[in-house]
C-alpha cells in the first residue's frame, strides 16, 4: 500500500498495467496558510476504520457536512476472463464537497496568535482566549 504519489509516479505505475494493482484517489483537505489560525479553522482526521475524512475540531467540525463529499461506486459482474456481463455495470459518480470561505483578517489574527504565544511562554496558563470584533451598533 502506498500513498502520496506524484502524477509522474501514478502514470508510470498505470502504464505498467500490473495485475492486482489498483490506484484509488484519496480525499484531502487543503490548508493554504499552513498552521495559521489552526485552532479556529480546526482539522480533519481520517477514520481508521473506513478511511473517510471527518472534521475533528473548529470550523472543520462545524461545517463537516458541507465540506465532505460523497464517495462514488462502480460494481459489475465479470467472468473468469474478466469480461463484464451485459447490463451488470452499476456506477455512481463521486460528488465533491463544498468549499468554505472565511473572512479572517490575517494581520489581526497573526498579532493575536503571537500575543497568545508570548502569554503562554511567560505564564503557562491553563487556557487563554482572545476575541477581536469590529462591532457596529
mmCIF file of N, CA and C in Angstrom:
data_model
loop_
_atom_site.group_PDB
_atom_site.id
_atom_site.type_symbol
_atom_site.label_atom_id
_atom_site.label_comp_id
_atom_site.label_asym_id
_atom_site.label_seq_id
_atom_site.Cartn_x
_atom_site.Cartn_y
_atom_site.Cartn_z
ATOM 1 N N UNK A 1 0.858 -1.181 0.000
ATOM 2 C CA UNK A 1 0.000 0.000 0.000
ATOM 3 C C UNK A 1 0.897 1.235 0.000
ATOM 4 N N UNK A 2 0.659 2.143 -0.910
ATOM 5 C CA UNK A 2 1.439 3.368 -0.993
ATOM 6 C C UNK A 2 0.529 4.579 -1.037
ATOM 7 N N UNK A 3 1.106 5.731 -0.754
ATOM 8 C CA UNK A 3 0.314 6.959 -0.817
ATOM 9 C C UNK A 3 1.230 8.122 -1.157
ATOM 10 N N UNK A 4 0.615 9.265 -1.410
ATOM 11 C CA UNK A 4 1.333 10.497 -1.745
ATOM 12 C C UNK A 4 2.212 10.345 -2.984
ATOM 13 N N UNK A 5 1.677 9.693 -4.004
ATOM 14 C CA UNK A 5 2.407 9.541 -5.258
ATOM 15 C C UNK A 5 2.347 10.837 -6.052
ATOM 16 N N UNK A 6 3.399 11.110 -6.802
ATOM 17 C CA UNK A 6 3.356 12.224 -7.736
ATOM 18 C C UNK A 6 2.552 11.776 -8.958
ATOM 19 N N UNK A 7 2.139 12.723 -9.782
ATOM 20 C CA UNK A 7 1.416 12.367 -11.006
ATOM 21 C C UNK A 7 2.296 11.513 -11.915
ATOM 22 N N UNK A 8 3.599 11.806 -11.935
ATOM 23 C CA UNK A 8 4.518 11.039 -12.772
ATOM 24 C C UNK A 8 4.598 9.585 -12.291
ATOM 25 N N UNK A 9 4.677 9.395 -10.967
ATOM 26 C CA UNK A 9 4.723 8.041 -10.420
ATOM 27 C C UNK A 9 3.431 7.293 -10.722
ATOM 28 N N UNK A 10 2.308 7.980 -10.549
ATOM 29 C CA UNK A 10 0.997 7.378 -10.825
ATOM 30 C C UNK A 10 0.920 6.926 -12.282
ATOM 31 N N UNK A 11 1.303 7.813 -13.211
ATOM 32 C CA UNK A 11 1.258 7.482 -14.641
ATOM 33 C C UNK A 11 2.164 6.293 -14.970
ATOM 34 N N UNK A 12 3.345 6.277 -14.375
ATOM 35 C CA UNK A 12 4.303 5.199 -14.623
ATOM 36 C C UNK A 12 3.730 3.853 -14.168
ATOM 37 N N UNK A 13 3.114 3.834 -12.992
ATOM 38 C CA UNK A 13 2.522 2.600 -12.457
ATOM 39 C C UNK A 13 1.351 2.152 -13.329
ATOM 40 N N UNK A 14 0.498 3.099 -13.730
ATOM 41 C CA UNK A 14 -0.662 2.748 -14.561
ATOM 42 C C UNK A 14 -0.232 2.179 -15.909
ATOM 43 N N UNK A 15 0.834 2.721 -16.492
ATOM 44 C CA UNK A 15 1.307 2.245 -17.793
ATOM 45 C C UNK A 15 1.839 0.816 -17.730
ATOM 46 N N UNK A 16 2.284 0.376 -16.552
ATOM 47 C CA UNK A 16 2.788 -0.996 -16.394
ATOM 48 C C UNK A 16 1.665 -2.025 -16.431
ATOM 49 N N UNK A 17 0.439 -1.602 -16.161
ATOM 50 C CA UNK A 17 -0.735 -2.493 -16.156
ATOM 51 C C UNK A 17 -0.450 -3.772 -15.370
ATOM 52 N N UNK A 18 -0.031 -3.593 -14.143
ATOM 53 C CA UNK A 18 0.302 -4.722 -13.274
ATOM 54 C C UNK A 18 -0.966 -5.395 -12.773
ATOM 55 N N UNK A 19 -1.059 -6.716 -12.897
ATOM 56 C CA UNK A 19 -2.254 -7.406 -12.400
ATOM 57 C C UNK A 19 -2.328 -7.303 -10.874
ATOM 58 N N UNK A 20 -3.521 -7.027 -10.382
ATOM 59 C CA UNK A 20 -3.733 -6.935 -8.941
ATOM 60 C C UNK A 20 -3.371 -5.597 -8.333
ATOM 61 N N UNK A 21 -2.903 -4.656 -9.146
ATOM 62 C CA UNK A 21 -2.544 -3.330 -8.632
ATOM 63 C C UNK A 21 -3.616 -2.340 -9.061
ATOM 64 N N UNK A 22 -4.182 -1.649 -8.091
ATOM 65 C CA UNK A 22 -5.210 -0.644 -8.373
ATOM 66 C C UNK A 22 -4.852 0.642 -7.642
ATOM 67 N N UNK A 23 -5.133 1.758 -8.266
ATOM 68 C CA UNK A 23 -4.882 3.061 -7.652
ATOM 69 C C UNK A 23 -6.222 3.710 -7.321
ATOM 70 N N UNK A 24 -6.323 4.212 -6.105
ATOM 71 C CA UNK A 24 -7.551 4.858 -5.653
ATOM 72 C C UNK A 24 -7.224 6.262 -5.159
ATOM 73 N N UNK A 25 -7.996 7.258 -5.589
ATOM 74 C CA UNK A 25 -7.747 8.618 -5.091
ATOM 75 C C UNK A 25 -8.150 8.729 -3.624
ATOM 76 N N UNK A 26 -7.475 9.599 -2.902
ATOM 77 C CA UNK A 26 -7.800 9.838 -1.506
ATOM 78 C C UNK A 26 -8.246 11.276 -1.326
ATOM 79 N N UNK A 27 -9.150 11.466 -0.404
ATOM 80 C CA UNK A 27 -9.644 12.798 -0.085
ATOM 81 C C UNK A 27 -8.672 13.481 0.864
ATOM 82 N N UNK A 28 -8.394 14.741 0.597
ATOM 83 C CA UNK A 28 -7.547 15.534 1.478
ATOM 84 C C UNK A 28 -8.138 16.919 1.605
ATOM 85 N N UNK A 29 -7.861 17.561 2.725
ATOM 86 C CA UNK A 29 -8.247 18.954 2.896
ATOM 87 C C UNK A 29 -7.000 19.796 2.661
ATOM 88 N N UNK A 30 -7.182 20.940 2.045
ATOM 89 C CA UNK A 30 -6.068 21.818 1.694
ATOM 90 C C UNK A 30 -6.099 23.047 2.592
ATOM 91 N N UNK A 31 -5.003 23.309 3.285
ATOM 92 C CA UNK A 31 -4.872 24.477 4.157
ATOM 93 C C UNK A 31 -3.810 25.392 3.552
ATOM 94 N N UNK A 32 -4.213 26.401 2.775
ATOM 95 C CA UNK A 32 -3.241 27.215 2.042
ATOM 96 C C UNK A 32 -2.282 27.999 2.936
ATOM 97 N N UNK A 33 -2.660 28.247 4.186
ATOM 98 C CA UNK A 33 -1.798 29.021 5.082
ATOM 99 C C UNK A 33 -1.187 28.180 6.197
ATOM 100 N N UNK A 34 -1.095 26.881 5.985
ATOM 101 C CA UNK A 34 -0.449 26.011 6.967
ATOM 102 C C UNK A 34 -1.133 26.032 8.323
ATOM 103 N N UNK A 35 -0.349 26.295 9.381
ATOM 104 C CA UNK A 35 -0.876 26.300 10.745
ATOM 105 C C UNK A 35 -1.556 27.603 11.139
ATOM 106 N N UNK A 36 -1.549 28.585 10.261
ATOM 107 C CA UNK A 36 -2.147 29.883 10.572
ATOM 108 C C UNK A 36 -3.624 29.709 10.935
ATOM 109 N N UNK A 37 -4.024 30.255 12.071
ATOM 110 C CA UNK A 37 -5.410 30.193 12.573
ATOM 111 C C UNK A 37 -5.898 28.752 12.727
ATOM 112 N N UNK A 38 -4.971 27.846 13.004
ATOM 113 C CA UNK A 38 -5.326 26.424 13.038
ATOM 114 C C UNK A 38 -6.325 26.074 14.132
ATOM 115 N N UNK A 39 -6.282 26.763 15.266
ATOM 116 C CA UNK A 39 -7.249 26.466 16.327
ATOM 117 C C UNK A 39 -8.655 26.892 15.926
ATOM 118 N N UNK A 40 -8.759 27.950 15.157
ATOM 119 C CA UNK A 40 -10.060 28.413 14.663
ATOM 120 C C UNK A 40 -10.537 27.537 13.506
ATOM 121 N N UNK A 41 -9.671 27.320 12.535
ATOM 122 C CA UNK A 41 -10.036 26.527 11.359
ATOM 123 C C UNK A 41 -10.246 25.070 11.739
ATOM 124 N N UNK A 42 -9.421 24.588 12.652
ATOM 125 C CA UNK A 42 -9.563 23.213 13.106
ATOM 126 C C UNK A 42 -8.797 22.257 12.228
ATOM 127 N N UNK A 43 -9.241 21.011 12.238
ATOM 128 C CA UNK A 43 -8.562 19.993 11.446
ATOM 129 C C UNK A 43 -9.515 18.849 11.155
ATOM 130 N N UNK A 44 -9.144 18.080 10.178
ATOM 131 C CA UNK A 44 -9.907 16.883 9.820
ATOM 132 C C UNK A 44 -9.000 15.681 10.028
ATOM 133 N N UNK A 45 -9.586 14.574 10.434
ATOM 134 C CA UNK A 45 -8.822 13.349 10.655
ATOM 135 C C UNK A 45 -9.465 12.203 9.901
ATOM 136 N N UNK A 46 -8.635 11.246 9.492
ATOM 137 C CA UNK A 46 -9.158 10.057 8.819
ATOM 138 C C UNK A 46 -9.655 9.059 9.848
ATOM 139 N N UNK A 47 -10.823 8.515 9.580
ATOM 140 C CA UNK A 47 -11.361 7.446 10.399
ATOM 141 C C UNK A 47 -10.559 6.189 10.063
ATOM 142 N N UNK A 48 -9.899 5.572 11.053
ATOM 143 C CA UNK A 48 -9.062 4.407 10.747
ATOM 144 C C UNK A 48 -9.859 3.200 10.245
ATOM 145 N N UNK A 49 -11.155 3.152 10.544
ATOM 146 C CA UNK A 49 -11.968 2.010 10.120
ATOM 147 C C UNK A 49 -12.346 2.065 8.646
ATOM 148 N N UNK A 50 -12.719 3.281 8.162
ATOM 149 C CA UNK A 50 -13.183 3.366 6.773
ATOM 150 C C UNK A 50 -12.380 4.346 5.917
ATOM 151 N N UNK A 51 -11.398 5.036 6.500
ATOM 152 C CA UNK A 51 -10.550 5.947 5.747
ATOM 153 C C UNK A 51 -11.195 7.266 5.378
ATOM 154 N N UNK A 52 -12.426 7.507 5.816
ATOM 155 C CA UNK A 52 -13.108 8.754 5.475
ATOM 156 C C UNK A 52 -12.592 9.899 6.333
ATOM 157 N N UNK A 53 -12.527 11.077 5.721
ATOM 158 C CA UNK A 53 -12.071 12.281 6.390
ATOM 159 C C UNK A 53 -13.240 12.924 7.121
ATOM 160 N N UNK A 54 -13.029 13.291 8.375
ATOM 161 C CA UNK A 54 -14.095 13.856 9.199
ATOM 162 C C UNK A 54 -13.534 15.036 9.970
ATOM 163 N N UNK A 55 -14.283 16.150 10.021
ATOM 164 C CA UNK A 55 -13.879 17.310 10.800
ATOM 165 C C UNK A 55 -13.802 16.960 12.272
ATOM 166 N N UNK A 56 -12.661 17.252 12.908
ATOM 167 C CA UNK A 56 -12.452 16.866 14.306
ATOM 168 C C UNK A 56 -12.592 18.039 15.271
ATOM 169 N N UNK A 57 -12.354 19.266 14.794
ATOM 170 C CA UNK A 57 -12.482 20.432 15.665
ATOM 171 C C UNK A 57 -12.599 21.695 14.829
ATOM 172 N N UNK A 58 -13.045 22.782 15.444
ATOM 173 C CA UNK A 58 -13.126 24.081 14.795
ATOM 174 C C UNK A 58 -14.128 24.115 13.649
ATOM 175 N N UNK A 59 -13.856 24.998 12.685
ATOM 176 C CA UNK A 59 -14.721 25.148 11.512
ATOM 177 C C UNK A 59 -14.831 23.825 10.760
ATOM 178 N N UNK A 60 -13.750 23.058 10.737
ATOM 179 C CA UNK A 60 -13.765 21.743 10.081
ATOM 180 C C UNK A 60 -14.886 20.864 10.640
ATOM 181 N N UNK A 61 -15.045 20.873 11.957
ATOM 182 C CA UNK A 61 -16.073 20.042 12.585
ATOM 183 C C UNK A 61 -17.463 20.634 12.366
ATOM 184 N N UNK A 62 -17.580 21.944 12.553
ATOM 185 C CA UNK A 62 -18.884 22.603 12.432
ATOM 186 C C UNK A 62 -19.460 22.449 11.026
ATOM 187 N N UNK A 63 -18.616 22.594 10.006
ATOM 188 C CA UNK A 63 -19.083 22.549 8.620
ATOM 189 C C UNK A 63 -18.745 21.235 7.912
ATOM 190 N N UNK A 64 -18.486 20.187 8.675
ATOM 191 C CA UNK A 64 -18.084 18.908 8.088
ATOM 192 C C UNK A 64 -19.086 18.393 7.055
ATOM 193 N N UNK A 65 -20.374 18.549 7.329
ATOM 194 C CA UNK A 65 -21.382 18.032 6.389
ATOM 195 C C UNK A 65 -21.336 18.777 5.053
ATOM 196 N N UNK A 66 -20.890 20.046 5.042
ATOM 197 C CA UNK A 66 -20.748 20.800 3.793
ATOM 198 C C UNK A 66 -19.439 20.451 3.084
ATOM 199 N N UNK A 67 -18.376 20.274 3.866
ATOM 200 C CA UNK A 67 -17.053 20.032 3.295
ATOM 201 C C UNK A 67 -16.882 18.618 2.749
ATOM 202 N N UNK A 68 -17.585 17.675 3.349
ATOM 203 C CA UNK A 68 -17.434 16.270 2.950
ATOM 204 C C UNK A 68 -18.187 15.985 1.661
ATOM 205 N N UNK A 69 -17.520 15.345 0.754
ATOM 206 C CA UNK A 69 -18.172 14.914 -0.481
ATOM 207 C C UNK A 69 -18.829 13.559 -0.277
ATOM 208 N N UNK A 70 -19.224 12.973 -1.367
ATOM 209 C CA UNK A 70 -19.843 11.642 -1.331
ATOM 210 C C UNK A 70 -18.989 10.703 -2.182
ATOM 211 N N UNK A 71 -18.756 9.517 -1.666
ATOM 212 C CA UNK A 71 -17.976 8.521 -2.400
ATOM 213 C C UNK A 71 -18.735 8.042 -3.634
ATOM 214 N N UNK A 72 -17.992 7.719 -4.656
ATOM 215 C CA UNK A 72 -18.573 7.097 -5.830
ATOM 216 C C UNK A 72 -18.518 5.582 -5.695
ATOM 217 N N UNK A 73 -19.098 4.898 -6.681
ATOM 218 C CA UNK A 73 -19.130 3.439 -6.613
ATOM 219 C C UNK A 73 -19.193 2.879 -8.028
ATOM 220 N N UNK A 74 -18.492 1.786 -8.244
ATOM 221 C CA UNK A 74 -18.549 1.068 -9.511
ATOM 222 C C UNK A 74 -18.604 -0.411 -9.176
ATOM 223 N N UNK A 75 -19.614 -1.084 -9.683
ATOM 224 C CA UNK A 75 -19.695 -2.531 -9.466
ATOM 225 C C UNK A 75 -20.171 -3.199 -10.754
ATOM 226 N N UNK A 76 -19.742 -4.436 -10.939
ATOM 227 C CA UNK A 76 -20.150 -5.207 -12.112
ATOM 228 C C UNK A 76 -19.855 -6.680 -11.859
ATOM 229 N N UNK A 77 -20.440 -7.505 -12.682
ATOM 230 C CA UNK A 77 -20.195 -8.945 -12.648
ATOM 231 C C UNK A 77 -19.327 -9.271 -13.858
ATOM 232 N N UNK A 78 -18.290 -10.094 -13.638
ATOM 233 C CA UNK A 78 -17.444 -10.489 -14.771
ATOM 234 C C UNK A 78 -17.155 -11.985 -14.707
ATOM 235 N N UNK A 79 -16.771 -12.503 -15.868
ATOM 236 C CA UNK A 79 -16.451 -13.932 -15.923
ATOM 237 C C UNK A 79 -14.977 -14.150 -15.559
ATOM 238 N N UNK A 80 -14.539 -15.395 -15.633
ATOM 239 C CA UNK A 80 -13.168 -15.705 -15.220
ATOM 240 C C UNK A 80 -12.109 -15.080 -16.122
ATOM 241 N N UNK A 81 -12.491 -14.627 -17.309
ATOM 242 C CA UNK A 81 -11.561 -13.970 -18.225
ATOM 243 C C UNK A 81 -11.592 -12.454 -18.082
ATOM 244 N N UNK A 82 -12.434 -11.947 -17.186
ATOM 245 C CA UNK A 82 -12.505 -10.508 -16.957
ATOM 246 C C UNK A 82 -13.509 -9.773 -17.820
ATOM 247 N N UNK A 83 -14.283 -10.500 -18.638
ATOM 248 C CA UNK A 83 -15.295 -9.845 -19.467
ATOM 249 C C UNK A 83 -16.499 -9.481 -18.603
ATOM 250 N N UNK A 84 -16.940 -8.243 -18.738
ATOM 251 C CA UNK A 84 -18.068 -7.754 -17.934
ATOM 252 C C UNK A 84 -19.371 -8.279 -18.517
ATOM 253 N N UNK A 85 -20.211 -8.819 -17.636
ATOM 254 C CA UNK A 85 -21.516 -9.344 -18.061
ATOM 255 C C UNK A 85 -22.402 -8.192 -18.523
ATOM 256 N N UNK A 86 -23.163 -8.398 -19.591
ATOM 257 C CA UNK A 86 -24.048 -7.340 -20.087
ATOM 258 C C UNK A 86 -25.029 -6.884 -19.004
ATOM 259 N N UNK A 87 -25.285 -5.598 -18.979
ATOM 260 C CA UNK A 87 -26.250 -4.969 -18.065
ATOM 261 C C UNK A 87 -25.928 -5.170 -16.586
ATOM 262 N N UNK A 88 -24.678 -5.491 -16.259
ATOM 263 C CA UNK A 88 -24.340 -5.707 -14.846
ATOM 264 C C UNK A 88 -23.595 -4.522 -14.232
ATOM 265 N N UNK A 89 -23.162 -3.598 -15.086
ATOM 266 C CA UNK A 89 -22.351 -2.481 -14.599
ATOM 267 C C UNK A 89 -23.233 -1.423 -13.937
ATOM 268 N N UNK A 90 -22.900 -1.069 -12.701
ATOM 269 C CA UNK A 90 -23.591 -0.005 -11.971
ATOM 270 C C UNK A 90 -22.550 1.004 -11.511
ATOM 271 N N UNK A 91 -22.814 2.282 -11.793
ATOM 272 C CA UNK A 91 -21.844 3.316 -11.438
ATOM 273 C C UNK A 91 -22.555 4.510 -10.826
ATOM 274 N N UNK A 92 -22.007 4.998 -9.723
ATOM 275 C CA UNK A 92 -22.477 6.229 -9.091
ATOM 276 C C UNK A 92 -21.264 7.149 -9.021
ATOM 277 N N UNK A 93 -21.362 8.319 -9.628
ATOM 278 C CA UNK A 93 -20.238 9.254 -9.664
ATOM 279 C C UNK A 93 -20.006 9.865 -8.280
ATOM 280 N N UNK A 94 -18.740 10.081 -7.914
ATOM 281 C CA UNK A 94 -18.470 10.750 -6.637
ATOM 282 C C UNK A 94 -18.883 12.218 -6.716
ATOM 283 N N UNK A 95 -19.159 12.813 -5.568
ATOM 284 C CA UNK A 95 -19.524 14.232 -5.510
ATOM 285 C C UNK A 95 -18.511 14.962 -4.637
ATOM 286 N N UNK A 96 -18.019 16.074 -5.141
ATOM 287 C CA UNK A 96 -17.091 16.910 -4.369
ATOM 288 C C UNK A 96 -17.824 17.559 -3.205
ATOM 289 N N UNK A 97 -17.105 17.803 -2.127
ATOM 290 C CA UNK A 97 -17.649 18.589 -1.029
ATOM 291 C C UNK A 97 -17.618 20.062 -1.399
ATOM 292 N N UNK A 98 -18.321 20.871 -0.639
ATOM 293 C CA UNK A 98 -18.333 22.315 -0.877
ATOM 294 C C UNK A 98 -17.114 22.965 -0.232
ATOM 295 N N UNK A 99 -16.803 24.168 -0.667
ATOM 296 C CA UNK A 99 -15.735 24.957 -0.066
ATOM 297 C C UNK A 99 -16.338 25.872 0.990
ATOM 298 N N UNK A 100 -15.556 26.212 1.995
ATOM 299 C CA UNK A 100 -15.952 27.207 2.987
ATOM 300 C C UNK A 100 -14.928 28.329 2.908
ATOM 301 N N UNK A 101 -15.404 29.546 2.726
ATOM 302 C CA UNK A 101 -14.527 30.711 2.639
ATOM 303 C C UNK A 101 -14.698 31.544 3.903
ATOM 304 N N UNK A 102 -13.589 31.819 4.584
ATOM 305 C CA UNK A 102 -13.617 32.598 5.815
ATOM 306 C C UNK A 102 -13.039 33.982 5.562
ATOM 307 N N UNK A 103 -13.521 34.962 6.311
ATOM 308 C CA UNK A 103 -13.002 36.327 6.197
ATOM 309 C C UNK A 103 -12.239 36.654 7.471
ATOM 310 N N UNK A 104 -11.037 36.139 7.557
ATOM 311 C CA UNK A 104 -10.178 36.368 8.715
ATOM 312 C C UNK A 104 -9.148 37.422 8.326
ATOM 313 N N UNK A 105 -9.040 38.474 9.135
ATOM 314 C CA UNK A 105 -8.018 39.491 8.904
ATOM 315 C C UNK A 105 -6.683 38.891 9.345
ATOM 316 N N UNK A 106 -5.819 38.594 8.387
ATOM 317 C CA UNK A 106 -4.576 37.888 8.704
ATOM 318 C C UNK A 106 -3.644 38.711 9.590
ATOM 319 N N UNK A 107 -3.675 40.042 9.469
ATOM 320 C CA UNK A 107 -2.829 40.878 10.328
ATOM 321 C C UNK A 107 -3.268 40.785 11.781
ATOM 322 N N UNK A 108 -4.565 40.927 12.008
ATOM 323 C CA UNK A 108 -5.087 40.845 13.377
ATOM 324 C C UNK A 108 -4.897 39.438 13.927
ATOM 325 N N UNK A 109 -5.207 38.421 13.131
ATOM 326 C CA UNK A 109 -5.059 37.037 13.585
ATOM 327 C C UNK A 109 -3.607 36.737 13.944
ATOM 328 N N UNK A 110 -2.680 37.186 13.117
ATOM 329 C CA UNK A 110 -1.260 36.977 13.398
ATOM 330 C C UNK A 110 -0.830 37.665 14.681
ATOM 331 N N UNK A 111 -1.293 38.902 14.893
ATOM 332 C CA UNK A 111 -0.972 39.642 16.112
ATOM 333 C C UNK A 111 -1.510 38.912 17.340
ATOM 334 N N UNK A 112 -2.755 38.453 17.273
ATOM 335 C CA UNK A 112 -3.377 37.750 18.402
ATOM 336 C C UNK A 112 -2.642 36.440 18.685
ATOM 337 N N UNK A 113 -2.325 35.675 17.641
ATOM 338 C CA UNK A 113 -1.609 34.413 17.849
ATOM 339 C C UNK A 113 -0.247 34.652 18.493
ATOM 340 N N UNK A 114 0.457 35.673 18.039
ATOM 341 C CA UNK A 114 1.767 35.997 18.615
ATOM 342 C C UNK A 114 1.627 36.406 20.083
ATOM 343 N N UNK A 115 0.624 37.235 20.388
ATOM 344 C CA UNK A 115 0.395 37.670 21.773
ATOM 345 C C UNK A 115 0.050 36.483 22.671
ATOM 346 N N UNK A 116 -0.798 35.579 22.185
ATOM 347 C CA UNK A 116 -1.161 34.408 22.987
ATOM 348 C C UNK A 116 0.027 33.467 23.179
ATOM 349 N N UNK A 117 0.874 33.336 22.165
ATOM 350 C CA UNK A 117 2.078 32.506 22.304
ATOM 351 C C UNK A 117 3.029 33.081 23.355
ATOM 352 N N UNK A 118 3.195 34.416 23.346
ATOM 353 C CA UNK A 118 4.050 35.060 24.355
ATOM 354 C C UNK A 118 3.462 34.878 25.749
ATOM 355 N N UNK A 119 2.146 35.027 25.853
ATOM 356 C CA UNK A 119 1.460 34.830 27.133
ATOM 357 C C UNK A 119 1.691 33.411 27.642
ATOM 358 N N UNK A 120 1.565 32.446 26.743
ATOM 359 C CA UNK A 120 1.755 31.042 27.111
ATOM 360 C C UNK A 120 3.194 30.776 27.548
ATOM 361 N N UNK A 121 4.158 31.337 26.810
ATOM 362 C CA UNK A 121 5.573 31.147 27.157
ATOM 363 C C UNK A 121 5.904 31.726 28.528
ATOM 364 N N UNK A 122 5.320 32.873 28.834
ATOM 365 C CA UNK A 122 5.673 33.572 30.076
ATOM 366 C C UNK A 122 4.925 33.051 31.300
ATOM 367 N N UNK A 123 3.615 32.776 31.138
ATOM 368 C CA UNK A 123 2.797 32.442 32.303
ATOM 369 C C UNK A 123 2.253 31.010 32.307
ATOM 370 N N UNK A 124 2.313 30.326 31.187
ATOM 371 C CA UNK A 124 1.798 28.954 31.053
ATOM 372 C C UNK A 124 0.396 28.796 31.642
ATOM 373 N N UNK A 125 -0.553 29.626 31.199
ATOM 374 C CA UNK A 125 -1.913 29.499 31.741
ATOM 375 C C UNK A 125 -2.574 28.201 31.268
ATOM 376 N N UNK A 126 -3.585 27.783 32.010
ATOM 377 C CA UNK A 126 -4.328 26.578 31.621
ATOM 378 C C UNK A 126 -5.054 26.826 30.298
ATOM 379 N N UNK A 127 -5.693 27.972 30.178
ATOM 380 C CA UNK A 127 -6.410 28.367 28.957
ATOM 381 C C UNK A 127 -6.200 29.846 28.709
ATOM 382 N N UNK A 128 -6.300 30.246 27.462
ATOM 383 C CA UNK A 128 -6.256 31.664 27.098
ATOM 384 C C UNK A 128 -7.081 31.856 25.838
ATOM 385 N N UNK A 129 -7.876 32.895 25.825
ATOM 386 C CA UNK A 129 -8.740 33.182 24.679
ATOM 387 C C UNK A 129 -8.614 34.649 24.310
ATOM 388 N N UNK A 130 -8.844 34.954 23.063
ATOM 389 C CA UNK A 130 -8.862 36.343 22.611
ATOM 390 C C UNK A 130 -10.012 36.502 21.627
ATOM 391 N N UNK A 131 -10.713 37.612 21.767
ATOM 392 C CA UNK A 131 -11.802 37.931 20.845
ATOM 393 C C UNK A 131 -11.570 39.349 20.352
ATOM 394 N N UNK A 132 -11.550 39.525 19.040
ATOM 395 C CA UNK A 132 -11.396 40.839 18.438
ATOM 396 C C UNK A 132 -12.597 41.052 17.535
ATOM 397 N N UNK A 133 -13.304 42.155 17.758
ATOM 398 C CA UNK A 133 -14.508 42.418 16.959
ATOM 399 C C UNK A 133 -14.529 43.859 16.503
ATOM 400 N N UNK A 134 -15.124 44.073 15.378
ATOM 401 C CA UNK A 134 -15.397 45.416 14.878
ATOM 402 C C UNK A 134 -16.914 45.547 14.875
ATOM 403 N N UNK A 135 -17.463 45.736 16.066
ATOM 404 C CA UNK A 135 -18.923 45.752 16.218
ATOM 405 C C UNK A 135 -19.491 47.122 15.869
ATOM 406 N N UNK A 136 -20.508 47.104 15.070
ATOM 407 C CA UNK A 136 -21.229 48.336 14.722
ATOM 408 C C UNK A 136 -22.630 48.215 15.291
ATOM 409 N N UNK A 137 -22.954 49.098 16.253
ATOM 410 C CA UNK A 137 -24.292 49.013 16.866
ATOM 411 C C UNK A 137 -25.124 50.222 16.516
#
